mmCIF file of C-alpha atoms in Angstrom:
data_model
loop_
_atom_site.group_PDB
_atom_site.id
_atom_site.type_symbol
_atom_site.label_atom_id
_atom_site.label_comp_id
_atom_site.label_asym_id
_atom_site.label_seq_id
_atom_site.Cartn_x
_atom_site.Cartn_y
_atom_site.Cartn_z
ATOM 1 C CA MET A 1 9.965 -1.306 -37.259
ATOM 2 C CA SER A 2 12.266 1.419 -35.867
ATOM 3 C CA HIS A 3 13.710 1.078 -32.365
ATOM 4 C CA TYR A 4 13.769 3.981 -29.996
ATOM 5 C CA CYS A 5 17.486 4.100 -30.184
ATOM 6 C CA ASP A 6 17.245 4.861 -33.957
ATOM 7 C CA LEU A 7 14.672 7.742 -33.403
ATOM 8 C CA ALA A 8 15.552 9.294 -30.108
ATOM 9 C CA PRO A 9 19.245 10.551 -30.399
ATOM 10 C CA GLY A 10 19.207 14.360 -31.223
ATOM 11 C CA HIS A 11 15.539 14.745 -30.644
ATOM 12 C CA PRO A 12 14.815 17.675 -28.307
ATOM 13 C CA TRP A 13 12.332 15.543 -26.210
ATOM 14 C CA HIS A 14 13.110 11.871 -26.898
ATOM 15 C CA GLY A 15 16.937 12.428 -26.867
ATOM 16 C CA PRO A 16 17.298 13.353 -23.162
ATOM 17 C CA TYR A 17 14.849 10.712 -21.918
ATOM 18 C CA HIS A 18 16.690 8.136 -24.112
ATOM 19 C CA GLU A 19 20.039 9.051 -22.876
ATOM 20 C CA LYS A 20 19.431 9.736 -19.177
ATOM 21 C CA GLU A 21 16.280 7.768 -18.142
ATOM 22 C CA TYR A 22 15.012 5.156 -20.385
ATOM 23 C CA GLY A 23 16.075 1.655 -19.196
ATOM 24 C CA PHE A 24 18.083 2.832 -16.230
ATOM 25 C CA PRO A 25 17.228 1.206 -12.932
ATOM 26 C CA VAL A 26 14.647 3.075 -10.856
ATOM 27 C CA ARG A 27 14.541 2.549 -7.063
ATOM 28 C CA ASP A 28 12.685 5.612 -5.833
ATOM 29 C CA ASP A 29 8.882 4.843 -5.298
ATOM 30 C CA THR A 30 7.982 8.396 -6.453
ATOM 31 C CA ALA A 31 9.832 7.991 -9.607
ATOM 32 C CA LEU A 32 8.395 4.533 -10.171
ATOM 33 C CA PHE A 33 4.883 5.812 -9.674
ATOM 34 C CA GLU A 34 5.530 8.772 -12.051
ATOM 35 C CA ARG A 35 6.794 6.306 -14.711
ATOM 36 C CA LEU A 36 3.707 4.133 -14.195
ATOM 37 C CA VAL A 37 1.331 7.076 -14.472
ATOM 38 C CA LEU A 38 2.996 8.339 -17.586
ATOM 39 C CA GLU A 39 3.122 4.933 -19.256
ATOM 40 C CA ILE A 40 -0.592 4.571 -18.443
ATOM 41 C CA ASN A 41 -1.292 7.995 -20.057
ATOM 42 C CA GLN A 42 0.599 7.210 -23.092
ATOM 43 C CA ALA A 43 -1.786 4.481 -24.046
ATOM 44 C CA GLY A 44 -3.382 5.436 -27.372
ATOM 45 C CA LEU A 45 -1.189 8.470 -27.735
ATOM 46 C CA SER A 46 2.440 9.116 -28.622
ATOM 47 C CA TRP A 47 5.258 9.039 -26.059
ATOM 48 C CA LEU A 48 6.155 12.589 -27.373
ATOM 49 C CA THR A 49 2.771 13.953 -26.204
ATOM 50 C CA VAL A 50 3.463 12.494 -22.714
ATOM 51 C CA LEU A 51 7.011 13.857 -22.532
ATOM 52 C CA LYS A 52 5.777 17.352 -23.562
ATOM 53 C CA LYS A 53 3.087 17.145 -20.836
ATOM 54 C CA ARG A 54 5.361 15.766 -18.161
ATOM 55 C CA GLU A 55 5.806 18.924 -16.267
ATOM 56 C CA ALA A 56 2.136 19.482 -16.230
ATOM 57 C CA PHE A 57 1.517 15.991 -14.910
ATOM 58 C CA ARG A 58 4.050 16.758 -12.132
ATOM 59 C CA ARG A 59 2.176 19.831 -11.155
ATOM 60 C CA ALA A 60 -1.350 18.322 -11.538
ATOM 61 C CA PHE A 61 -0.400 15.232 -9.492
ATOM 62 C CA ASP A 62 1.500 17.003 -6.621
ATOM 63 C CA ASN A 63 4.939 15.892 -7.870
ATOM 64 C CA PHE A 64 3.659 12.360 -7.789
ATOM 65 C CA ASP A 65 3.421 12.443 -3.973
ATOM 66 C CA ILE A 66 1.945 8.795 -3.561
ATOM 67 C CA ALA A 67 0.020 9.464 -0.311
ATOM 68 C CA LYS A 68 -1.468 12.761 -1.593
ATOM 69 C CA VAL A 69 -2.483 11.288 -4.786
ATOM 70 C CA ALA A 70 -4.120 8.174 -3.078
ATOM 71 C CA ALA A 71 -6.045 10.521 -0.905
ATOM 72 C CA TYR A 72 -7.575 12.511 -3.876
ATOM 73 C CA GLY A 73 -11.304 12.896 -3.574
ATOM 74 C CA SER A 74 -14.030 14.015 -5.985
ATOM 75 C CA GLY A 75 -12.658 17.593 -6.036
ATOM 76 C CA GLU A 76 -9.090 16.617 -7.088
ATOM 77 C CA ARG A 77 -10.618 14.255 -9.674
ATOM 78 C CA GLU A 78 -12.701 16.976 -11.259
ATOM 79 C CA ARG A 79 -9.633 19.395 -11.130
ATOM 80 C CA LEU A 80 -7.639 16.849 -12.976
ATOM 81 C CA LEU A 81 -10.335 16.244 -15.638
ATOM 82 C CA GLY A 82 -10.387 20.033 -16.202
ATOM 83 C CA ASP A 83 -6.571 20.558 -16.495
ATOM 84 C CA ALA A 84 -5.830 21.039 -20.051
ATOM 85 C CA GLY A 85 -2.118 20.449 -19.387
ATOM 86 C CA ILE A 86 -2.525 16.837 -18.888
ATOM 87 C CA ILE A 87 -4.407 13.898 -20.615
ATOM 88 C CA ARG A 88 -7.983 14.273 -19.433
ATOM 89 C CA ASN A 89 -9.106 10.786 -19.573
ATOM 90 C CA ARG A 90 -11.420 9.615 -16.748
ATOM 91 C CA LEU A 91 -10.178 5.964 -16.691
ATOM 92 C CA LYS A 92 -6.481 7.072 -16.637
ATOM 93 C CA VAL A 93 -7.098 9.652 -13.744
ATOM 94 C CA GLU A 94 -8.942 7.026 -11.819
ATOM 95 C CA ALA A 95 -6.179 4.433 -12.407
ATOM 96 C CA ALA A 96 -3.510 6.889 -11.138
ATOM 97 C CA ILE A 97 -5.471 7.550 -7.961
ATOM 98 C CA HIS A 98 -6.352 3.787 -7.353
ATOM 99 C CA ASN A 99 -2.783 2.747 -8.127
ATOM 100 C CA ALA A 100 -1.264 5.243 -5.620
ATOM 101 C CA GLY A 101 -3.394 3.535 -3.053
ATOM 102 C CA VAL A 102 -2.137 0.139 -4.148
ATOM 103 C CA ILE A 103 1.540 1.356 -3.950
ATOM 104 C CA LEU A 104 0.750 2.550 -0.263
ATOM 105 C CA ALA A 105 -0.522 -0.907 0.508
ATOM 106 C CA LEU A 106 2.515 -2.464 -1.115
ATOM 107 C CA ARG A 107 4.718 -0.287 1.103
ATOM 108 C CA ASP A 108 3.009 -1.758 4.131
ATOM 109 C CA THR A 109 3.511 -5.372 2.918
ATOM 110 C CA HIS A 110 6.967 -5.113 1.200
ATOM 111 C CA GLY A 111 8.475 -1.801 2.570
ATOM 112 C CA SER A 112 8.290 -0.157 -0.981
ATOM 113 C CA PHE A 113 7.034 -0.393 -4.466
ATOM 114 C CA ALA A 114 10.657 -1.273 -5.565
ATOM 115 C CA ALA A 115 10.846 -3.989 -3.034
ATOM 116 C CA TRP A 116 7.568 -5.416 -4.372
ATOM 117 C CA LEU A 117 8.960 -5.367 -7.859
ATOM 118 C CA ASP A 118 12.288 -7.026 -6.622
ATOM 119 C CA HIS A 119 10.286 -9.592 -4.761
ATOM 120 C CA HIS A 120 8.595 -10.831 -7.897
ATOM 121 C CA HIS A 121 11.733 -10.474 -10.158
ATOM 122 C CA PRO A 122 12.610 -12.345 -12.440
ATOM 123 C CA LEU A 123 9.262 -12.875 -14.192
ATOM 124 C CA THR A 124 8.598 -13.241 -17.977
ATOM 125 C CA LYS A 125 6.727 -10.266 -19.541
ATOM 126 C CA ALA A 126 3.618 -12.425 -19.729
ATOM 127 C CA GLU A 127 3.948 -13.332 -15.961
ATOM 128 C CA TRP A 128 4.481 -9.560 -15.097
ATOM 129 C CA VAL A 129 1.361 -8.537 -17.054
ATOM 130 C CA LYS A 130 -0.700 -11.140 -15.062
ATOM 131 C CA LEU A 131 0.511 -9.839 -11.831
ATOM 132 C CA PHE A 132 0.158 -6.080 -12.766
ATOM 133 C CA ARG A 133 -3.436 -6.817 -13.938
ATOM 134 C CA ARG A 134 -4.294 -8.536 -10.598
ATOM 135 C CA THR A 135 -2.560 -5.655 -8.660
ATOM 136 C CA PHE A 136 -3.134 -2.347 -10.576
ATOM 137 C CA ARG A 137 -5.683 -0.748 -12.904
ATOM 138 C CA PHE A 138 -5.161 0.187 -16.630
ATOM 139 C CA THR A 139 -2.086 -2.153 -16.942
ATOM 140 C CA GLY A 140 -2.201 -4.081 -20.233
ATOM 141 C CA PRO A 141 0.780 -5.700 -21.935
ATOM 142 C CA GLU A 142 2.163 -2.606 -23.589
ATOM 143 C CA ILE A 143 1.929 -0.440 -20.472
ATOM 144 C CA VAL A 144 3.553 -3.197 -18.310
ATOM 145 C CA GLY A 145 6.142 -4.000 -20.790
ATOM 146 C CA GLU A 146 7.230 -0.393 -21.255
ATOM 147 C CA PHE A 147 7.100 0.420 -17.640
ATOM 148 C CA LEU A 148 9.365 -2.498 -16.765
ATOM 149 C CA MET A 149 11.790 -1.835 -19.619
ATOM 150 C CA SER A 150 11.909 1.881 -18.822
ATOM 151 C CA THR A 151 12.773 1.145 -15.126
ATOM 152 C CA GLY A 152 15.315 -1.725 -15.626
ATOM 153 C CA TYR A 153 13.243 -4.815 -14.938
ATOM 154 C CA LEU A 154 12.996 -6.084 -18.403
ATOM 155 C CA PRO A 155 15.648 -5.970 -21.186
ATOM 156 C CA GLY A 156 15.059 -4.305 -24.571
ATOM 157 C CA ALA A 157 15.156 -0.614 -23.838
ATOM 158 C CA HIS A 158 18.298 -0.080 -25.969
ATOM 159 C CA HIS A 159 20.082 -1.997 -28.805
ATOM 160 C CA VAL A 160 23.314 -3.581 -27.554
ATOM 161 C CA GLU A 161 25.114 -1.229 -29.999
ATOM 162 C CA CYS A 162 23.615 1.868 -28.517
ATOM 163 C CA PRO A 163 26.156 3.878 -26.397
ATOM 164 C CA VAL A 164 23.629 4.265 -23.695
ATOM 165 C CA HIS A 165 23.315 0.411 -23.358
ATOM 166 C CA ARG A 166 26.808 0.048 -21.653
ATOM 167 C CA HIS A 167 25.916 2.895 -19.174
ATOM 168 C CA ILE A 168 22.801 1.095 -18.223
ATOM 169 C CA LEU A 169 24.654 -2.176 -17.639
ATOM 170 C CA ALA A 170 27.068 -0.371 -15.419
ATOM 171 C CA CYS A 171 24.183 0.753 -13.251
ATOM 172 C CA GLY A 172 23.123 -2.957 -12.736
ATOM 173 C CA PRO A 173 19.566 -3.183 -14.011
ATOM 174 C CA ALA A 174 17.521 -6.071 -12.423
ATOM 175 C CA TRP A 175 17.114 -7.858 -15.716
ATOM 176 C CA TYR A 176 20.965 -7.865 -16.116
ATOM 177 C CA THR A 177 22.015 -8.504 -12.502
ATOM 178 C CA ARG A 178 19.542 -11.069 -11.484
ATOM 179 C CA GLN A 179 19.194 -13.072 -14.665
ATOM 180 C CA GLY A 180 22.753 -12.510 -16.063
ATOM 181 C CA PRO A 181 23.695 -10.885 -19.279
ATOM 182 C CA GLY A 182 21.305 -11.711 -22.023
ATOM 183 C CA PRO A 183 20.438 -10.470 -25.463
ATOM 184 C CA ASP A 184 18.686 -7.114 -25.721
#
């Protein structure tokens, strides 16, 4: 099975994401929410499809403004389901809106989504999946694993030989700084 590090370099869509975002620590709640929504929307589709629709997702979801998305009513839901620029799946749209509300509640209890993640770190992938399933909607093992790898909470985003790997280590991802260096 090919690894993302083998496929992404030089690709017009995957390359920039691989080199500048994937696996780097994310601390901003808006960026974390965006990544969660994108990972949820990738389910059953290719990551390339999601990357190509990313700007449309940003427009459709008010630049992932968590409070705005959490307040979406029936009109916004129907608008999203009619937007050909994004993935029009009712369960995924409902999950994004619900999960925005959850993140607002996590801000009340922990200060931020990032602080909630930090509070629970380190966990195994299986433990993270259980926690996410209790907390969020549409968060199965693949979605949770990719979300946490892509945001620096779980290792495995890059091969240790990948040139991007050392840049990520220099940024201090949670999996590296809180558990110590380990195999990728």
